């Protein structure tokens, strides 16, 4: 019995020391003390083993001793298996900052680091802009007119956007811009996200492009000239990066600039002769100033001894001789301004390089540093805003659309996608908001930017798929009344641009995070390259301690042993514990994958993608937890909060299972499985009761629906374009009264109290009023109510030849009619 008690004591003490990464001295002292206790308890053999373990810890754990024999051998082995980091990769790794993503990678996240950066909200000026200017701009948008009739924003809207400085949100006030915070910029784009073209037109000048590059790297002369003109719209920018053979792999751009001289106005000017062909450049057809990325060469040594100077960024006015600009691409779903750029042997002065000649060759660094911020804002905000509108549209439609004498919102098959839409919109809102808050605090989140871009645009696609399924025939028919179809088609654009999601998920999130966010991998690589044994010794043994600590933390959590409290409120505590458990598990799995696969992990993209999925879901669930921590939940929001957390944690665990099933080294995989899932899977999909609660709330005039629609365009003022969200809100406000009347009339019809030939609702209401079942006031109310319902259910039809772009090719199969049939209303 004493032996068993001693073993339990030893395991408990060592687990606690490993979890806390207590260090070699503490571990040695503990082992000696335990050996002494074992001697007293009559276990000499176990006591001897503990003393031998203490000796091993001294030999391997104390720096002065291990550096004499062990560390040099480890360093040699590390050099043989560690991946080589190219200069291009190094620049990308050094771009941006490491924040909460690094905490998750550590396996022992410090919640105070996340929760201490409290969201202080928007300034009064930002709130006023969101309420007034954004609503005015939204009210000038007719989606069908913009996408189909004119393939452009209306002229009055362009003027208004310039006048109110929508294109200058990131430009400081001293240069004539609005100087908005990242949160405000995100909020504006979310409000405008009901129309893809409008969101893109406003978002792109405020994202990666000339404005941001000038702010960070431009000369004072360049800033003084361009920034005021960009802020008020006198100049419209575009940025030429992608090319026919260079998309997600931006470093492979084949566009070249050769340093040369050219005589201009009788003077010899040093500059660059550019030959390039760019594709998919947003705003290029109307841009007045072109930002351009190209590979710069100096074969004649005019600038020095370096031939291949590297990727360089320059600003080129539209009227530059030799620049071919103005043609358009046709983006799917939303024909916003997008087109090619070309030039052959076009000369520009060196002074046109952003930052001046001394910034030649620094283009890649400039781009990746700016991308870490811009990619967190534009497309993720568009996805989040789209989610709010989709929630509002779909919830409203599901409540007014009746089948089998009941709203389809009451059918469980419809409630499932309704709840999923609401959850994704909720997660996106929290993730975008609190990541923007990090940016406002000075962070440049590189890895989170990849998470947000890839995950939230995938959410957007799924939300629109679900919304289309719920709407059915209403939205598979294109026309002015279809508020979803064009956006549904346009999601492919968000999935593709700013780093295709396939590449971002499989290469970037974990590929960059494994080195950039891991506490010790980058210091190990730097020490190896510098051949610094002491630095390597510190990094590698700190890494070993972290692995041991994560193994202990993950295993004890998997055994359901008590865990440390988090600063989260009571109902969120269980999810905070789950994050701590899975953070330790993720870090252990990451180290296990890197150790067992070495440099070949770079090529194992499916494994890398699953590791990225774990990190992505953990990041998003912590953003939801931060939102919950800082706000007072409205009625039924707790159901949405729980649904979202449980769904994200389920996805994280699923990614772990798939990773373990596919790790090539099966012995490592089995060992890791025992440590991170000792009892197997523990997460489940959200319960049906949560699904039902959420679906009912977002399809009713409820506090949760109103919360979900905060920051959207909900007005329908005189002179504004049609706003379907406002109409759904009006219908839901009246639905409780309408539902009571529906019940009376349906019951009477079932009993035969209303003629069976009264098949239309309007006919039944009239018959019910004649029978005295409802009042004349109720009849008038239901006639008005049903008229608006029918308007929202109606789809468009067109003249026979209207859809043909080339009318001369129309075939009149039954002969050309003398008069066209009237449209159905």
GROMACS .gro file of N, CA and C in nm, residues 331-442:
model
  336
  331UNK      N    1  -1.556   4.059  -6.274
  331UNK     CA    2  -1.559   3.976  -6.154
  331UNK      C    3  -1.695   3.909  -6.136
  332UNK      N    4  -1.693   3.783  -6.100
  332UNK     CA    5  -1.815   3.708  -6.088
  332UNK      C    6  -1.906   3.767  -5.980
  333UNK      N    7  -2.032   3.783  -6.013
  333UNK     CA    8  -2.130   3.828  -5.916
  333UNK      C    9  -2.136   3.976  -5.894
  334UNK      N   10  -2.022   4.043  -5.901
  334UNK     CA   11  -2.019   4.185  -5.867
  334UNK      C   12  -1.914   4.254  -5.955
  335UNK      N   13  -1.957   4.313  -6.064
  335UNK     CA   14  -1.858   4.372  -6.157
  335UNK      C   15  -1.803   4.506  -6.108
  336UNK      N   16  -1.737   4.503  -5.993
  336UNK     CA   17  -1.668   4.623  -5.947
  336UNK      C   18  -1.551   4.653  -6.039
  337UNK      N   19  -1.498   4.772  -6.030
  337UNK     CA   20  -1.390   4.813  -6.119
  337UNK      C   21  -1.265   4.727  -6.096
  338UNK      N   22  -1.228   4.653  -6.197
  338UNK     CA   23  -1.115   4.562  -6.187
  338UNK      C   24  -1.065   4.536  -6.328
  339UNK      N   25  -0.934   4.538  -6.347
  339UNK     CA   26  -0.885   4.520  -6.484
  339UNK      C   27  -0.735   4.499  -6.491
  340UNK      N   28  -0.683   4.492  -6.613
  340UNK     CA   29  -0.540   4.467  -6.633
  340UNK      C   30  -0.460   4.597  -6.641
  341UNK      N   31  -0.330   4.582  -6.627
  341UNK     CA   32  -0.234   4.691  -6.648
  341UNK      C   33  -0.120   4.635  -6.732
  342UNK      N   34  -0.073   4.714  -6.827
  342UNK     CA   35   0.037   4.668  -6.912
  342UNK      C   36   0.130   4.784  -6.944
  343UNK      N   37   0.254   4.749  -6.972
  343UNK     CA   38   0.350   4.846  -7.026
  343UNK      C   39   0.470   4.770  -7.080
  344UNK      N   40   0.534   4.830  -7.177
  344UNK     CA   41   0.657   4.772  -7.232
  344UNK      C   42   0.759   4.884  -7.246
  345UNK      N   43   0.872   4.867  -7.179
  345UNK     CA   44   0.981   4.964  -7.183
  345UNK      C   45   0.932   5.104  -7.146
  346UNK      N   46   0.852   5.112  -7.041
  346UNK     CA   47   0.800   5.240  -6.994
  346UNK      C   48   0.898   5.298  -6.890
  347UNK      N   49   0.940   5.419  -6.912
  347UNK     CA   50   1.040   5.481  -6.825
  347UNK      C   51   0.974   5.560  -6.713
  348UNK      N   52   1.027   5.541  -6.591
  348UNK     CA   53   0.986   5.625  -6.478
  348UNK      C   54   1.111   5.669  -6.403
  349UNK      N   55   1.113   5.789  -6.345
  349UNK     CA   56   1.228   5.834  -6.266
  349UNK      C   57   1.241   5.755  -6.136
  350UNK      N   58   1.361   5.745  -6.082
  350UNK     CA   59   1.382   5.674  -5.957
  350UNK      C   60   1.302   5.736  -5.842
  351UNK      N   61   1.277   5.868  -5.852
  351UNK     CA   62   1.204   5.937  -5.745
  351UNK      C   63   1.061   5.886  -5.730
  352UNK      N   64   1.012   5.812  -5.828
  352UNK     CA   65   0.876   5.759  -5.818
  352UNK      C   66   0.868   5.632  -5.734
  353UNK      N   67   0.985   5.577  -5.697
  353UNK     CA   68   0.985   5.463  -5.606
  353UNK      C   69   0.930   5.509  -5.471
  354UNK      N   70   0.838   5.431  -5.414
  354UNK     CA   71   0.781   5.468  -5.284
  354UNK      C   72   0.892   5.468  -5.179
  355UNK      N   73   0.911   5.584  -5.118
  355UNK     CA   74   1.020   5.600  -5.023
  355UNK      C   75   1.147   5.651  -5.085
  356UNK      N   76   1.146   5.670  -5.216
  356UNK     CA   77   1.264   5.721  -5.285
  356UNK      C   78   1.361   5.610  -5.322
  357UNK      N   79   1.470   5.644  -5.390
  357UNK     CA   80   1.565   5.543  -5.440
  357UNK      C   81   1.621   5.452  -5.332
  358UNK      N   82   1.635   5.503  -5.208
  358UNK     CA   83   1.692   5.418  -5.103
  358UNK      C   84   1.600   5.301  -5.064
  359UNK      N   85   1.473   5.306  -5.105
  359UNK     CA   86   1.381   5.196  -5.076
  359UNK      C   87   1.373   5.095  -5.190
  360UNK      N   88   1.457   5.110  -5.291
  360UNK     CA   89   1.463   5.012  -5.399
  360UNK      C   90   1.500   4.876  -5.341
  361UNK      N   91   1.425   4.775  -5.381
  361UNK     CA   92   1.451   4.639  -5.333
  361UNK      C   93   1.384   4.606  -5.201
  362UNK      N   94   1.313   4.702  -5.142
  362UNK     CA   95   1.247   4.678  -5.014
  362UNK      C   96   1.098   4.650  -5.031
  363UNK      N   97   1.054   4.626  -5.153
  363UNK     CA   98   0.912   4.611  -5.179
  363UNK      C   99   0.847   4.494  -5.109
  364UNK      N  100   0.916   4.380  -5.105
  364UNK     CA  101   0.856   4.264  -5.041
  364UNK      C  102   0.834   4.289  -4.892
  365UNK      N  103   0.932   4.349  -4.828
  365UNK     CA  104   0.918   4.382  -4.686
  365UNK      C  105   0.801   4.479  -4.666
  366UNK      N  106   0.792   4.578  -4.751
  366UNK     CA  107   0.684   4.676  -4.741
  366UNK      C  108   0.548   4.608  -4.755
  367UNK      N  109   0.537   4.518  -4.850
  367UNK     CA  110   0.409   4.453  -4.877
  367UNK      C  111   0.365   4.363  -4.763
  368UNK      N  112   0.455   4.280  -4.713
  368UNK     CA  113   0.413   4.186  -4.609
  368UNK      C  114   0.387   4.258  -4.477
  369UNK      N  115   0.458   4.367  -4.450
  369UNK     CA  116   0.432   4.441  -4.328
  369UNK      C  117   0.296   4.510  -4.334
  370UNK      N  118   0.260   4.563  -4.450
  370UNK     CA  119   0.129   4.626  -4.464
  370UNK      C  120   0.017   4.523  -4.470
  371UNK      N  121   0.046   4.408  -4.529
  371UNK     CA  122  -0.058   4.306  -4.545
  371UNK      C  123  -0.108   4.256  -4.411
  372UNK      N  124  -0.020   4.254  -4.309
  372UNK     CA  125  -0.060   4.202  -4.179
  372UNK      C  126  -0.173   4.283  -4.119
  373UNK      N  127  -0.184   4.410  -4.156
  373UNK     CA  128  -0.293   4.494  -4.106
  373UNK      C  129  -0.410   4.494  -4.203
  374UNK      N  130  -0.383   4.524  -4.330
  374UNK     CA  131  -0.491   4.537  -4.428
  374UNK      C  132  -0.573   4.410  -4.443
  375UNK      N  133  -0.506   4.294  -4.436
  375UNK     CA  134  -0.579   4.168  -4.455
  375UNK      C  135  -0.667   4.134  -4.334
  376UNK      N  136  -0.640   4.198  -4.220
  376UNK     CA  137  -0.725   4.179  -4.102
  376UNK      C  138  -0.856   4.255  -4.115
  377UNK      N  139  -0.860   4.357  -4.201
  377UNK     CA  140  -0.972   4.449  -4.200
  377UNK      C  141  -1.067   4.427  -4.316
  378UNK      N  142  -1.023   4.444  -4.439
  378UNK     CA  143  -1.116   4.461  -4.550
  378UNK      C  144  -1.204   4.339  -4.574
  379UNK      N  145  -1.147   4.228  -4.615
  379UNK     CA  146  -1.228   4.111  -4.647
  379UNK      C  147  -1.295   4.050  -4.524
  380UNK      N  148  -1.226   4.039  -4.409
  380UNK     CA  149  -1.297   3.990  -4.291
  380UNK      C  150  -1.414   4.079  -4.250
  381UNK      N  151  -1.400   4.211  -4.264
  381UNK     CA  152  -1.511   4.301  -4.231
  381UNK      C  153  -1.625   4.281  -4.329
  382UNK      N  154  -1.592   4.263  -4.456
  382UNK     CA  155  -1.695   4.235  -4.554
  382UNK      C  156  -1.770   4.107  -4.521
  383UNK      N  157  -1.697   4.005  -4.478
  383UNK     CA  158  -1.759   3.878  -4.442
  383UNK      C  159  -1.848   3.894  -4.319
  384UNK      N  160  -1.798   3.966  -4.220
  384UNK     CA  161  -1.876   3.988  -4.098
  384UNK      C  162  -2.002   4.068  -4.127
  385UNK      N  163  -1.988   4.177  -4.203
  385UNK     CA  164  -2.105   4.257  -4.238
  385UNK      C  165  -2.205   4.178  -4.320
  386UNK      N  166  -2.155   4.102  -4.415
  386UNK     CA  167  -2.242   4.016  -4.496
  386UNK      C  168  -2.320   3.920  -4.407
  387UNK      N  169  -2.253   3.866  -4.304
  387UNK     CA  170  -2.319   3.775  -4.213
  387UNK      C  171  -2.434   3.840  -4.138
  388UNK      N  172  -2.418   3.964  -4.100
  388UNK     CA  173  -2.527   4.034  -4.030
  388UNK      C  174  -2.647   4.052  -4.122
  389UNK      N  175  -2.620   4.096  -4.244
  389UNK     CA  176  -2.732   4.114  -4.339
  389UNK      C  177  -2.798   3.981  -4.373
  390UNK      N  178  -2.718   3.879  -4.394
  390UNK     CA  179  -2.773   3.747  -4.428
  390UNK      C  180  -2.860   3.695  -4.313
  391UNK      N  181  -2.814   3.718  -4.189
  391UNK     CA  182  -2.895   3.679  -4.073
  391UNK      C  183  -3.029   3.752  -4.075
  392UNK      N  184  -3.024   3.883  -4.101
  392UNK     CA  185  -3.147   3.961  -4.103
  392UNK      C  186  -3.241   3.921  -4.214
  393UNK      N  187  -3.188   3.904  -4.336
  393UNK     CA  188  -3.272   3.864  -4.450
  393UNK      C  189  -3.333   3.727  -4.427
  394UNK      N  190  -3.248   3.631  -4.389
  394UNK     CA  191  -3.293   3.492  -4.384
  394UNK      C  192  -3.388   3.469  -4.266
  395UNK      N  193  -3.357   3.532  -4.152
  395UNK     CA  194  -3.448   3.522  -4.040
  395UNK      C  195  -3.584   3.582  -4.072
  396UNK      N  196  -3.584   3.699  -4.138
  396UNK     CA  197  -3.710   3.762  -4.176
  396UNK      C  198  -3.788   3.679  -4.276
  397UNK      N  199  -3.720   3.630  -4.378
  397UNK     CA  200  -3.787   3.548  -4.480
  397UNK      C  201  -3.846   3.421  -4.418
  398UNK      N  202  -3.769   3.356  -4.331
  398UNK     CA  203  -3.815   3.230  -4.273
  398UNK      C  204  -3.938   3.250  -4.185
  399UNK      N  205  -3.955   3.368  -4.130
  399UNK     CA  206  -4.073   3.392  -4.048
  399UNK      C  207  -4.197   3.422  -4.132
  400UNK      N  208  -4.182   3.494  -4.242
  400UNK     CA  209  -4.301   3.531  -4.320
  400UNK      C  210  -4.337   3.426  -4.424
  401UNK      N  211  -4.242   3.340  -4.460
  401UNK     CA  212  -4.268   3.236  -4.558
  401UNK      C  213  -4.340   3.120  -4.490
  402UNK      N  214  -4.463   3.095  -4.530
  402UNK     CA  215  -4.544   2.992  -4.467
  402UNK      C  216  -4.561   2.873  -4.562
  403UNK      N  217  -4.539   2.756  -4.508
  403UNK     CA  218  -4.566   2.632  -4.579
  403UNK      C  219  -4.631   2.535  -4.479
  404UNK      N  220  -4.728   2.457  -4.525
  404UNK     CA  221  -4.800   2.363  -4.438
  404UNK      C  222  -4.863   2.437  -4.320
  405UNK      N  223  -4.913   2.559  -4.349
  405UNK     CA  224  -4.983   2.642  -4.250
  405UNK      C  225  -4.895   2.681  -4.131
  406UNK      N  226  -4.766   2.697  -4.155
  406UNK     CA  227  -4.677   2.741  -4.047
  406UNK      C  228  -4.557   2.813  -4.107
  407UNK      N  229  -4.499   2.906  -4.033
  407UNK     CA  230  -4.376   2.969  -4.081
  407UNK      C  231  -4.265   2.864  -4.093
  408UNK      N  232  -4.185   2.872  -4.197
  408UNK     CA  233  -4.079   2.773  -4.211
  408UNK      C  234  -3.974   2.789  -4.102
  409UNK      N  235  -3.973   2.906  -4.035
  409UNK     CA  236  -3.880   2.925  -3.923
  409UNK      C  237  -3.910   2.830  -3.808
  410UNK      N  238  -4.029   2.773  -3.804
  410UNK     CA  239  -4.064   2.678  -3.699
  410UNK      C  240  -4.030   2.534  -3.735
  411UNK      N  241  -3.977   2.513  -3.856
  411UNK     CA  242  -3.939   2.379  -3.899
  411UNK      C  243  -3.793   2.353  -3.861
  412UNK      N  244  -3.767   2.240  -3.797
  412UNK     CA  245  -3.633   2.213  -3.749
  412UNK      C  246  -3.531   2.206  -3.863
  413UNK      N  247  -3.574   2.158  -3.979
  413UNK     CA  248  -3.483   2.151  -4.093
  413UNK      C  249  -3.435   2.288  -4.136
  414UNK      N  250  -3.518   2.390  -4.119
  414UNK     CA  251  -3.480   2.527  -4.151
  414UNK      C  252  -3.405   2.591  -4.035
  415UNK      N  253  -3.440   2.553  -3.913
  415UNK     CA  254  -3.372   2.610  -3.797
  415UNK      C  255  -3.224   2.578  -3.795
  416UNK      N  256  -3.188   2.461  -3.846
  416UNK     CA  257  -3.046   2.423  -3.846
  416UNK      C  258  -2.960   2.522  -3.923
  417UNK      N  259  -2.990   2.553  -4.051
  417UNK     CA  260  -2.907   2.653  -4.120
  417UNK      C  261  -2.924   2.794  -4.062
  418UNK      N  262  -3.043   2.826  -4.009
  418UNK     CA  263  -3.063   2.958  -3.948
  418UNK      C  264  -2.968   2.978  -3.831
  419UNK      N  265  -2.959   2.880  -3.744
  419UNK     CA  266  -2.869   2.889  -3.628
  419UNK      C  267  -2.724   2.893  -3.672
  420UNK      N  268  -2.692   2.815  -3.774
  420UNK     CA  269  -2.553   2.814  -3.823
  420UNK      C  270  -2.515   2.950  -3.880
  421UNK      N  271  -2.604   3.011  -3.956
  421UNK     CA  272  -2.579   3.147  -4.009
  421UNK      C  273  -2.555   3.244  -3.894
  422UNK      N  274  -2.645   3.242  -3.796
  422UNK     CA  275  -2.633   3.336  -3.684
  422UNK      C  276  -2.503   3.315  -3.608
  423UNK      N  277  -2.464   3.190  -3.587
  423UNK     CA  278  -2.341   3.161  -3.514
  423UNK      C  279  -2.219   3.211  -3.590
  424UNK      N  280  -2.213   3.184  -3.719
  424UNK     CA  281  -2.098   3.230  -3.798
  424UNK      C  282  -2.091   3.382  -3.799
  425UNK      N  283  -2.205   3.448  -3.810
  425UNK     CA  284  -2.207   3.594  -3.807
  425UNK      C  285  -2.160   3.646  -3.672
  426UNK      N  286  -2.200   3.579  -3.566
  426UNK     CA  287  -2.162   3.617  -3.429
  426UNK      C  288  -2.011   3.601  -3.409
  427UNK      N  289  -1.959   3.488  -3.453
  427UNK     CA  290  -1.815   3.461  -3.442
  427UNK      C  291  -1.736   3.564  -3.523
  428UNK      N  292  -1.781   3.588  -3.646
  428UNK     CA  293  -1.710   3.683  -3.733
  428UNK      C  294  -1.710   3.822  -3.671
  429UNK      N  295  -1.822   3.862  -3.616
  429UNK     CA  296  -1.831   3.995  -3.553
  429UNK      C  297  -1.731   4.009  -3.440
  430UNK      N  298  -1.727   3.910  -3.350
  430UNK     CA  299  -1.635   3.917  -3.236
  430UNK      C  300  -1.490   3.911  -3.282
  431UNK      N  301  -1.461   3.825  -3.379
  431UNK     CA  302  -1.323   3.807  -3.425
  431UNK      C  303  -1.270   3.932  -3.493
  432UNK      N  304  -1.350   3.991  -3.581
  432UNK     CA  305  -1.307   4.113  -3.650
  432UNK      C  306  -1.291   4.228  -3.552
  433UNK      N  307  -1.389   4.242  -3.465
  433UNK     CA  308  -1.388   4.356  -3.371
  433UNK      C  309  -1.266   4.354  -3.281
  434UNK      N  310  -1.239   4.240  -3.220
  434UNK     CA  311  -1.132   4.237  -3.121
  434UNK      C  312  -0.993   4.227  -3.185
  435UNK      N  313  -0.985   4.177  -3.306
  435UNK     CA  314  -0.857   4.183  -3.377
  435UNK      C  315  -0.829   4.327  -3.419
  436UNK      N  316  -0.931   4.399  -3.463
  436UNK     CA  317  -0.914   4.542  -3.495
  436UNK      C  318  -0.874   4.620  -3.371
  437UNK      N  319  -0.927   4.579  -3.257
  437UNK     CA  320  -0.890   4.645  -3.132
  437UNK      C  321  -0.742   4.623  -3.100
  438UNK      N  322  -0.690   4.505  -3.135
  438UNK     CA  323  -0.546   4.479  -3.118
  438UNK      C  324  -0.465   4.573  -3.207
  439UNK      N  325  -0.512   4.592  -3.331
  439UNK     CA  326  -0.442   4.681  -3.423
  439UNK      C  327  -0.440   4.824  -3.369
  440UNK      N  328  -0.553   4.867  -3.312
  440UNK     CA  329  -0.558   5.001  -3.254
  440UNK      C  330  -0.464   5.015  -3.135
  441UNK      N  331  -0.431   4.902  -3.071
  441UNK     CA  332  -0.337   4.904  -2.959
  441UNK      C  333  -0.192   4.896  -3.005
  442UNK      N  334  -0.171   4.895  -3.138
  442UNK     CA  335  -0.034   4.897  -3.191
  442UNK      C  336   0.016   4.765  -3.245
   0.00000   0.00000   0.00000
